[in-house]
Short mmCIF file of C-alpha atoms in Angstrom, two decimals:
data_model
loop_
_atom_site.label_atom_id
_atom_site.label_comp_id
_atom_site.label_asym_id
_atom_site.label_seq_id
_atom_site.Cartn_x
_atom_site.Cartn_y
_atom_site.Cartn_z
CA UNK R 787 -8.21 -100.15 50.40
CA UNK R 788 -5.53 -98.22 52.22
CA UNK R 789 -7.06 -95.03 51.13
CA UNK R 790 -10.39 -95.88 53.42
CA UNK R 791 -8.94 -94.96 56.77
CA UNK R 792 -10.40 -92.61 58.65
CA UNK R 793 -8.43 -89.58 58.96
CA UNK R 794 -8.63 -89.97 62.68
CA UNK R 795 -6.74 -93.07 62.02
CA UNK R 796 -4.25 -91.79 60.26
CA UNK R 797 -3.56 -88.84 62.63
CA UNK R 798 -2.99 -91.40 64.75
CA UNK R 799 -0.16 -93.40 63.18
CA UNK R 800 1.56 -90.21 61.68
CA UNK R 801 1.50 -89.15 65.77
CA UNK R 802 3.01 -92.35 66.57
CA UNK R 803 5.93 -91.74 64.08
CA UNK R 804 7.35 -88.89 66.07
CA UNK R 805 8.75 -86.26 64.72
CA UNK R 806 9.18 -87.38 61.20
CA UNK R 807 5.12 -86.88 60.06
CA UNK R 808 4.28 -84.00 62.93
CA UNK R 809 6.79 -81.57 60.98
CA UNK R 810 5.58 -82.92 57.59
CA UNK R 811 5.20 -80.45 55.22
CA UNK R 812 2.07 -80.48 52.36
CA UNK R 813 1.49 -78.34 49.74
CA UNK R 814 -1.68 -77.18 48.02
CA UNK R 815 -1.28 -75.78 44.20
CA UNK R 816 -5.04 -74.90 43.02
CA UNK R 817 -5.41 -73.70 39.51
CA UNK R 818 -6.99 -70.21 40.79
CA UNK R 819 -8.02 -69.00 44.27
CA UNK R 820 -11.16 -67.55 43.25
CA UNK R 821 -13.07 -70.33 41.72
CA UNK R 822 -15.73 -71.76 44.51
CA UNK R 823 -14.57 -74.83 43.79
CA UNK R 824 -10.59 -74.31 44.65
CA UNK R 825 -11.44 -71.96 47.66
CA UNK R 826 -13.54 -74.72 49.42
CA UNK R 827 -10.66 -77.26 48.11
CA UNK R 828 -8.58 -75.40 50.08
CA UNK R 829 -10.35 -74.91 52.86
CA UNK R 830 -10.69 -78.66 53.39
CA UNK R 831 -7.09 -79.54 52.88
CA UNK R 832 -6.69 -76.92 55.18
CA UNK R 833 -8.90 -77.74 58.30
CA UNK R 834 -7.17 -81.19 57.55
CA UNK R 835 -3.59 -80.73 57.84
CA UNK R 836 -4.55 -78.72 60.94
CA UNK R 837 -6.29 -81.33 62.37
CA UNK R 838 -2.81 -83.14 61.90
CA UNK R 839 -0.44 -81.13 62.99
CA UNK R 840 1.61 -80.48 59.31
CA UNK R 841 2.24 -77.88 57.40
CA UNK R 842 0.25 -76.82 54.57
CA UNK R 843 1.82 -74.29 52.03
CA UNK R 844 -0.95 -73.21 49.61
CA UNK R 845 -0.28 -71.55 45.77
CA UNK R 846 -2.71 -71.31 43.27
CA UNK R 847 -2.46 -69.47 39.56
CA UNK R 848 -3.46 -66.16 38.84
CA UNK R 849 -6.45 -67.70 36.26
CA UNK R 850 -7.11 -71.04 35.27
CA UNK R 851 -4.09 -72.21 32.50
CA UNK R 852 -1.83 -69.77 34.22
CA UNK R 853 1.05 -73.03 34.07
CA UNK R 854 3.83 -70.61 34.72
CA UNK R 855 2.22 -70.17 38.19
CA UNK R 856 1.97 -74.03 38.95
CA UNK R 857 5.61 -74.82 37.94
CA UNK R 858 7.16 -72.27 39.61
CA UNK R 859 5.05 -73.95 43.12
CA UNK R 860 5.99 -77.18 42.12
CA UNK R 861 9.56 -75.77 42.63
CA UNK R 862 9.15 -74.10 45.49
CA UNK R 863 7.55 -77.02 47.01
CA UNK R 864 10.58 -79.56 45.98
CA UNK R 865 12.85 -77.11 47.55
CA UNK R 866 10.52 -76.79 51.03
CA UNK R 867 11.28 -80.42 51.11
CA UNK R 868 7.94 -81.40 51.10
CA UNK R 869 6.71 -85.06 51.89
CA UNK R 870 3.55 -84.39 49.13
CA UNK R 871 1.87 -82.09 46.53
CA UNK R 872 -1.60 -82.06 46.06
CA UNK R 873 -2.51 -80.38 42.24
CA UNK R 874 -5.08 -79.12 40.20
CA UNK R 875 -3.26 -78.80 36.98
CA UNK R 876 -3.96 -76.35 34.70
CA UNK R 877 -2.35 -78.41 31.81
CA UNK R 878 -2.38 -81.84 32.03
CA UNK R 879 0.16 -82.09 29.81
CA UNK R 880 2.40 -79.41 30.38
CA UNK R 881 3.05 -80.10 34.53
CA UNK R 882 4.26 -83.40 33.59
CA UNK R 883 7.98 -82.35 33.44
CA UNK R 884 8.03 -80.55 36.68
CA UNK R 885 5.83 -83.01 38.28
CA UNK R 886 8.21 -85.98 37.46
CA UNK R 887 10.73 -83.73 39.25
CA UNK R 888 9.28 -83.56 42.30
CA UNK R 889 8.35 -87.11 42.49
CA UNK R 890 12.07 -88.53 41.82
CA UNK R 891 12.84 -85.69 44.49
CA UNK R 892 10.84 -88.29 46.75
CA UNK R 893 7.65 -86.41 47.05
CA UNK R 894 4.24 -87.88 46.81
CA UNK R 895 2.32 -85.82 44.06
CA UNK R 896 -1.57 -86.47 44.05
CA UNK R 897 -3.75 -84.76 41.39
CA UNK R 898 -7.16 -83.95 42.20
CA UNK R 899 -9.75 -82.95 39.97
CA UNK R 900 -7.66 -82.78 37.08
CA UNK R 901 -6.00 -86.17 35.87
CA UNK R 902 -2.68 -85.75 34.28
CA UNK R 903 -1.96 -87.25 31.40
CA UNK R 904 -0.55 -90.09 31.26
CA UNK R 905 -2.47 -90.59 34.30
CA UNK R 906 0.89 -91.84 35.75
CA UNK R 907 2.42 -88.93 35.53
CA UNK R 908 1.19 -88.41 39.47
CA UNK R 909 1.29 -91.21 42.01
CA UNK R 910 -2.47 -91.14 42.32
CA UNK R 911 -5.38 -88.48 41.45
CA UNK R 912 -8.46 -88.32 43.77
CA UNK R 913 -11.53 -86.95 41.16
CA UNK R 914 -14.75 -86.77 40.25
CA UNK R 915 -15.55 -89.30 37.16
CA UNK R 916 -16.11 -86.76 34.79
CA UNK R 917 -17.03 -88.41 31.53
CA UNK R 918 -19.87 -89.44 33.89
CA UNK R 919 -20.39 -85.95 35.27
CA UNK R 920 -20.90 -85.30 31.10
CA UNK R 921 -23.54 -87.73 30.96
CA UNK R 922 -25.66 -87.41 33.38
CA UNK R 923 -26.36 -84.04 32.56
CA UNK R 924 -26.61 -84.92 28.81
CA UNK R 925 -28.94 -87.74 29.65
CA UNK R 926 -31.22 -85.27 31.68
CA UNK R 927 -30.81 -82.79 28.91
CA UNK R 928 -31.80 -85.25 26.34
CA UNK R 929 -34.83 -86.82 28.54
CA UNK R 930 -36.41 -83.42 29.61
CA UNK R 931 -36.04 -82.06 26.04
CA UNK R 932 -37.85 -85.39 24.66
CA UNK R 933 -37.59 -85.23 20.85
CA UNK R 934 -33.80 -83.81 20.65
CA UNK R 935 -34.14 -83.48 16.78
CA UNK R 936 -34.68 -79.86 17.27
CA UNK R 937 -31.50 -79.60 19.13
CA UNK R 938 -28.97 -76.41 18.80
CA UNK R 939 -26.55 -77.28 21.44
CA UNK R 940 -23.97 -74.77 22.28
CA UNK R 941 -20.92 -76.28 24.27
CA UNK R 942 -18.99 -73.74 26.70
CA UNK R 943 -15.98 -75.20 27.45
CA UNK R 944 -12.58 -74.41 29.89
CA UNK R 945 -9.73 -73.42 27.45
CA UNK R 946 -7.75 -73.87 24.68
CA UNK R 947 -5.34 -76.50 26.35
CA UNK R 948 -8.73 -78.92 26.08
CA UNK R 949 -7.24 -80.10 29.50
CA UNK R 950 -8.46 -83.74 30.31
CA UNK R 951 -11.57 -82.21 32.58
CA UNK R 952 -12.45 -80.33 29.83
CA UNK R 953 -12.78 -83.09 27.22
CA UNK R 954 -14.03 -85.61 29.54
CA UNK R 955 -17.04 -83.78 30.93
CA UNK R 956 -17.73 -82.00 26.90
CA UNK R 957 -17.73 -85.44 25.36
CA UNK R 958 -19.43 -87.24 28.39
CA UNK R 959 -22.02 -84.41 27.71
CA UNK R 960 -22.71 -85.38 23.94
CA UNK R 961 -22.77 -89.04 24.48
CA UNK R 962 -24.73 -88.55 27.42
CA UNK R 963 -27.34 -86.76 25.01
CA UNK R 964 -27.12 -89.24 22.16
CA UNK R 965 -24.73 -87.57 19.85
CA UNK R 966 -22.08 -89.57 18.58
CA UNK R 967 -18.36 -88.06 19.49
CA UNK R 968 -15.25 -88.84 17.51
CA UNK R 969 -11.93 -88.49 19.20
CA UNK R 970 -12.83 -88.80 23.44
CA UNK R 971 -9.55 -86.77 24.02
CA UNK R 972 -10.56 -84.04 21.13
CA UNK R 973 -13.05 -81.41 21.63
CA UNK R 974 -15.44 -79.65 18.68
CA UNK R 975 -14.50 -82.61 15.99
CA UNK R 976 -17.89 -83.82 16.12
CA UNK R 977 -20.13 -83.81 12.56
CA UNK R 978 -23.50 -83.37 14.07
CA UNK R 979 -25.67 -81.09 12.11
CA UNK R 980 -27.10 -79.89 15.93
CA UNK R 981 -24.01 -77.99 17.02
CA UNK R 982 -23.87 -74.77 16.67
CA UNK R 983 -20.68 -75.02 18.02
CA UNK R 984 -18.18 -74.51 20.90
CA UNK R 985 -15.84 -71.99 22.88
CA UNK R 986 -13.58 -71.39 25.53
CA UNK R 987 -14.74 -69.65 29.06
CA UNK R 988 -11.97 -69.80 31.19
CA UNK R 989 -14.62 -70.91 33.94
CA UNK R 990 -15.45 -68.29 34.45
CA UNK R 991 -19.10 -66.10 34.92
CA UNK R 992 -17.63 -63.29 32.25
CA UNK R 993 -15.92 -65.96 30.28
CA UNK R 994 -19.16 -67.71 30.45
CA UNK R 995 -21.40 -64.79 29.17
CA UNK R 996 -18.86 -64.03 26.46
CA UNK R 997 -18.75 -66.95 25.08
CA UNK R 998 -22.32 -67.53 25.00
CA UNK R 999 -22.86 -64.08 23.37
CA UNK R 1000 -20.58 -65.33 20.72
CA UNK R 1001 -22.52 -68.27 19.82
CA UNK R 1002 -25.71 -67.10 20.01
CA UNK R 1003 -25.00 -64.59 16.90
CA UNK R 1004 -23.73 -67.74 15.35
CA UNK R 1005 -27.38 -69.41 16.16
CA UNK R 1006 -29.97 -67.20 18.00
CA UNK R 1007 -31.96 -70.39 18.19
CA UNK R 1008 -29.52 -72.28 20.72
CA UNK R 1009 -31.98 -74.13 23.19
CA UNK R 1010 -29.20 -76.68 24.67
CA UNK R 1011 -26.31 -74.94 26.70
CA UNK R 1012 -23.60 -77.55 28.41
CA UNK R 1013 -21.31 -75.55 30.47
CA UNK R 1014 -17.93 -76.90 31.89
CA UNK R 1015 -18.71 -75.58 35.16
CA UNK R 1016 -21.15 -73.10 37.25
CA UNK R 1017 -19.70 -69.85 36.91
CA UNK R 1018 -19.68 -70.16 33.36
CA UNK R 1019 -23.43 -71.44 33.18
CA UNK R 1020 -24.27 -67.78 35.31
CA UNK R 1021 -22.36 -65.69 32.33
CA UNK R 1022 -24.23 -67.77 29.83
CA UNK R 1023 -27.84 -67.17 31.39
CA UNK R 1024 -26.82 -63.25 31.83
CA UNK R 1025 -26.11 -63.41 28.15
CA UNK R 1026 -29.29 -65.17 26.66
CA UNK R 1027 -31.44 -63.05 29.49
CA UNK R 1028 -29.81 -59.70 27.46
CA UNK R 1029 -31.04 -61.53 24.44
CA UNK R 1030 -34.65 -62.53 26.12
CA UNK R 1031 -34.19 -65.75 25.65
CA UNK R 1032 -33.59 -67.34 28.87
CA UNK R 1033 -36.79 -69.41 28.67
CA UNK R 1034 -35.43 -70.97 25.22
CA UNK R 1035 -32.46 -73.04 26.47
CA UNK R 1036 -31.86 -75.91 28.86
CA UNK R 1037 -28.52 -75.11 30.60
CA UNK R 1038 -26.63 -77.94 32.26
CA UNK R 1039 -23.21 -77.67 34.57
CA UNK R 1040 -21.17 -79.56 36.58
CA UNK R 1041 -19.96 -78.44 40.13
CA UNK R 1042 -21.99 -78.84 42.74
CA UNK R 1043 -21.11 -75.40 44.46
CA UNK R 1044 -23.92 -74.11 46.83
CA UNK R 1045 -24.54 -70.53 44.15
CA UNK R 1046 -25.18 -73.39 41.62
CA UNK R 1047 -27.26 -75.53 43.28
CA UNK R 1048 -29.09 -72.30 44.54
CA UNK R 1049 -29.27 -71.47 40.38
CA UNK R 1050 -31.04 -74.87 39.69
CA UNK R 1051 -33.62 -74.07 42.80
CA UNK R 1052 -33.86 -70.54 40.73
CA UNK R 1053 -34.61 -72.30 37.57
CA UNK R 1054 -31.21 -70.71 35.86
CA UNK R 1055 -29.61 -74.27 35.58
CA UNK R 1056 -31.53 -77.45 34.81
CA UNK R 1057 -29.00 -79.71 36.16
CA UNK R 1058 -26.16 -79.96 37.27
CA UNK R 1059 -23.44 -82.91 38.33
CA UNK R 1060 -22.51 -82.54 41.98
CA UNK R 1061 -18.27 -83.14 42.96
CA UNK R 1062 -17.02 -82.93 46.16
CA UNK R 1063 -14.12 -80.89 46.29
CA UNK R 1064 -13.96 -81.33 50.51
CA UNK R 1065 -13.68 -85.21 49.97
CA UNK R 1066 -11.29 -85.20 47.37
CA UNK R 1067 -9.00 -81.96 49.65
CA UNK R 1068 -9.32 -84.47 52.75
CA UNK R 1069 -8.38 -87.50 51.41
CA UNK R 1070 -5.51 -86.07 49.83
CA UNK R 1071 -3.67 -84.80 53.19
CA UNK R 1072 -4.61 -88.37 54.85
CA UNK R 1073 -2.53 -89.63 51.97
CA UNK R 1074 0.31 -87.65 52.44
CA UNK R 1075 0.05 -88.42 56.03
CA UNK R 1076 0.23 -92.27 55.74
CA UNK R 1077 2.86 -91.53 53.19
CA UNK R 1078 4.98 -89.28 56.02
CA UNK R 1079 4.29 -92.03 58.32
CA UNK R 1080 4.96 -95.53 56.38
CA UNK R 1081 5.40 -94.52 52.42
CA UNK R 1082 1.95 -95.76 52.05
CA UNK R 1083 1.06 -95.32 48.83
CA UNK R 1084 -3.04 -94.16 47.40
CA UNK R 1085 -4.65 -97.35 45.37
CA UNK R 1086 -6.83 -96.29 42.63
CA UNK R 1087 -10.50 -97.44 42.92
CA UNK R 1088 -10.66 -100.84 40.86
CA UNK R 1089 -11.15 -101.23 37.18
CA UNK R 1090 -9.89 -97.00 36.79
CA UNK R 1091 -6.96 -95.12 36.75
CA UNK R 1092 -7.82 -92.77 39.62
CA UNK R 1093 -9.99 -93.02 42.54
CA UNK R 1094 -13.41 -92.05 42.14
CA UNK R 1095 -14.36 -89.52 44.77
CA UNK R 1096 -18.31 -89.43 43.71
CA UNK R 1097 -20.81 -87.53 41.41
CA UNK R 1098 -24.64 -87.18 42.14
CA UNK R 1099 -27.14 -85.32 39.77
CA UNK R 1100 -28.96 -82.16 41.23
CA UNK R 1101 -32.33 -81.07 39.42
CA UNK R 1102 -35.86 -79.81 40.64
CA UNK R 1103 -37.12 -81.72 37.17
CA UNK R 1104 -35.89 -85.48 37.81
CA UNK R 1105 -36.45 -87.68 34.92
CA UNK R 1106 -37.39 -91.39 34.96
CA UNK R 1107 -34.20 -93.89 34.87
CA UNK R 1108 -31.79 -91.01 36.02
CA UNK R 1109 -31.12 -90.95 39.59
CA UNK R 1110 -30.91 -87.60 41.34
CA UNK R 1111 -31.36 -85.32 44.74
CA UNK R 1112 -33.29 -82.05 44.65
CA UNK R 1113 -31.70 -78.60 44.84
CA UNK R 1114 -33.26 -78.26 48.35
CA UNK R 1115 -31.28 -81.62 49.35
CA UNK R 1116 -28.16 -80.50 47.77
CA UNK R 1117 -28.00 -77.68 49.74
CA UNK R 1118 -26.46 -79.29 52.41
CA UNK R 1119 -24.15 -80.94 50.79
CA UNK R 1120 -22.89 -78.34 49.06
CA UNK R 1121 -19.72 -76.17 48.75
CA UNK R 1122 -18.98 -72.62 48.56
#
């Protein structure tokens, strides 16, 4: 695929192109600059368009589903003249107007982490698979546990906007750990007797501990936490340690940041599903590069509607049939 070149490659032909790719401009919207995730996003788009030679203009919102923040980029971008956006939407839905904008201003627009939705709504997204994120950490939640009729499984998800990461990675969760889900693009319609329910953390560590406060007076006996990233699964543990019952609950995660892989070494997360925010960052500003240079255009890995950037399960308990690295090897591989 086009989208396998080497960035040195592509430096290459964007050099060749004179002056038309060397004064390329880029732009980075994040949905927050705080999140470990974003700032190492950035970082790698970053070291990459310097590597280049383009300009990279960077925005992010003030917390995650700030949407005002994003559009207003988005315009400032289109009127930079940029040759390509890479996003992080905060509402997959709500961007789309402003996206389509940008695109029929003739400006490549690449989601990453996030898919829009309609996936179309971008020219290409670079992500992690996150329904699969879900399940591998509801599979390893579901082995380690053994006989999951006992489950109380409290679900800490993003927001309210149930953005497309947030419902992929809840419901890839509860398939993952044998529950049967309803509508794949709905989250909390489930009927099964062992959830105690969900709520919103804004990813974040106090959004986390809230919420997990919140349920627990619901159900003091929750022993299954799914978290829709790390910073929420630290709030949640700070929460059921107030309670004393951080021993009770398994608490799974997705990310892949190095605080979260150094919680699962710590015994605070069980698992969690590793994504690779550099890669994705990277790969993005080759693409706008090629796209400077030629109007090469991203291909999505085959048989999906995005290109799968990678996810590998990190626990110090691996389970039989579930393939996975160590915290000790995720360490350097991870971010933040």
């Amino acid at each position: 695929m086009k989208l396998l070149l080497t960035s040195s490659a592509l430096a290459l032909a964007a050099m060749t192109t004179g002056a038309m790719a060397q004064d390329a401009t880029a732009c980075l919207i994040t949905k927050t600059d705080t999140n470990p995730f974003f700032v190492k996003m950035r970082e790698g788009a970053t070291e990459a368009a310097n590597a280049a030679g383009i300009n990279l203009l960077t925005y992010a919102g003030a917390i995650d589903g700030d949407v005002e923040a994003q559009v207003a980029a988005v315009e400032t971008c289109i009127a930079a003249g940029a040759a390509g956006i890479l996003i992080t939407p905060s509402d997959s839905r709500a961007l789309a107007p402003v996206v389509t904008q940008a695109r029929e201003a003739g400006i490549l627009v690449i989601a990453l982490d996030t898919p829009f939705e309609p996936a179309e709504t971008a020219d290409a997204t670079f992500a992690t698979d996150n329904f699969v994120a879900g399940q591998l950490i509801g599979q390893w939640a579901a082995a380690t546990m053994g006989d999951t009729s006992g489950a109380r499984i409290a679900l800490l998800d993003l927001n309210a906007s149930e953005i497309s990461v947030d419902y992929l990675r809840d419901n890839g969760f509860l398939q993952g750990f044998g529950v049967d889900i309803m509508d794949p693009t709905d989250i909390g319609d489930e009927t099964d007797e062992r959830i105690v329910g969900n709520d919103v953390t804004n990813g974040n560590e106090e959004g986390g501990r809230t919420a997990m406060e919140n349920l627990l007076q619901l159900d003091p006996g929750v022993n299954v936490v799914y978290t829709i990233n790390e910073p929420a699964a630290a709030g949640a543990y700070e929460a059921l340690r107030a309670f004393g019952l951080e021993e009770q609950a398994i608490i799974v995660s997705v990310d892949g940041g190095c605080p979260g892989v150094q919680n699962v070494a710590e015994g605070i997360i069980g698992a969690t599903s590793m994504q690779f925010p550099l890669r994705m960052a990277a790969m993005g500003i080759d693409a706008i590069i090629a796209f400077a240079a030629d109007g090469t255009r991203p291909e999505n890995t085959p048989g999906l509607d995005f290109f799968n950037t990678g996810v590998t399960l990190v626990t110090d308990h691996p389970v039989e049939g579930i393939d996975s690295i160590t915290s000790q090897e995720a360490l350097s591989l991870c971010w933040g």
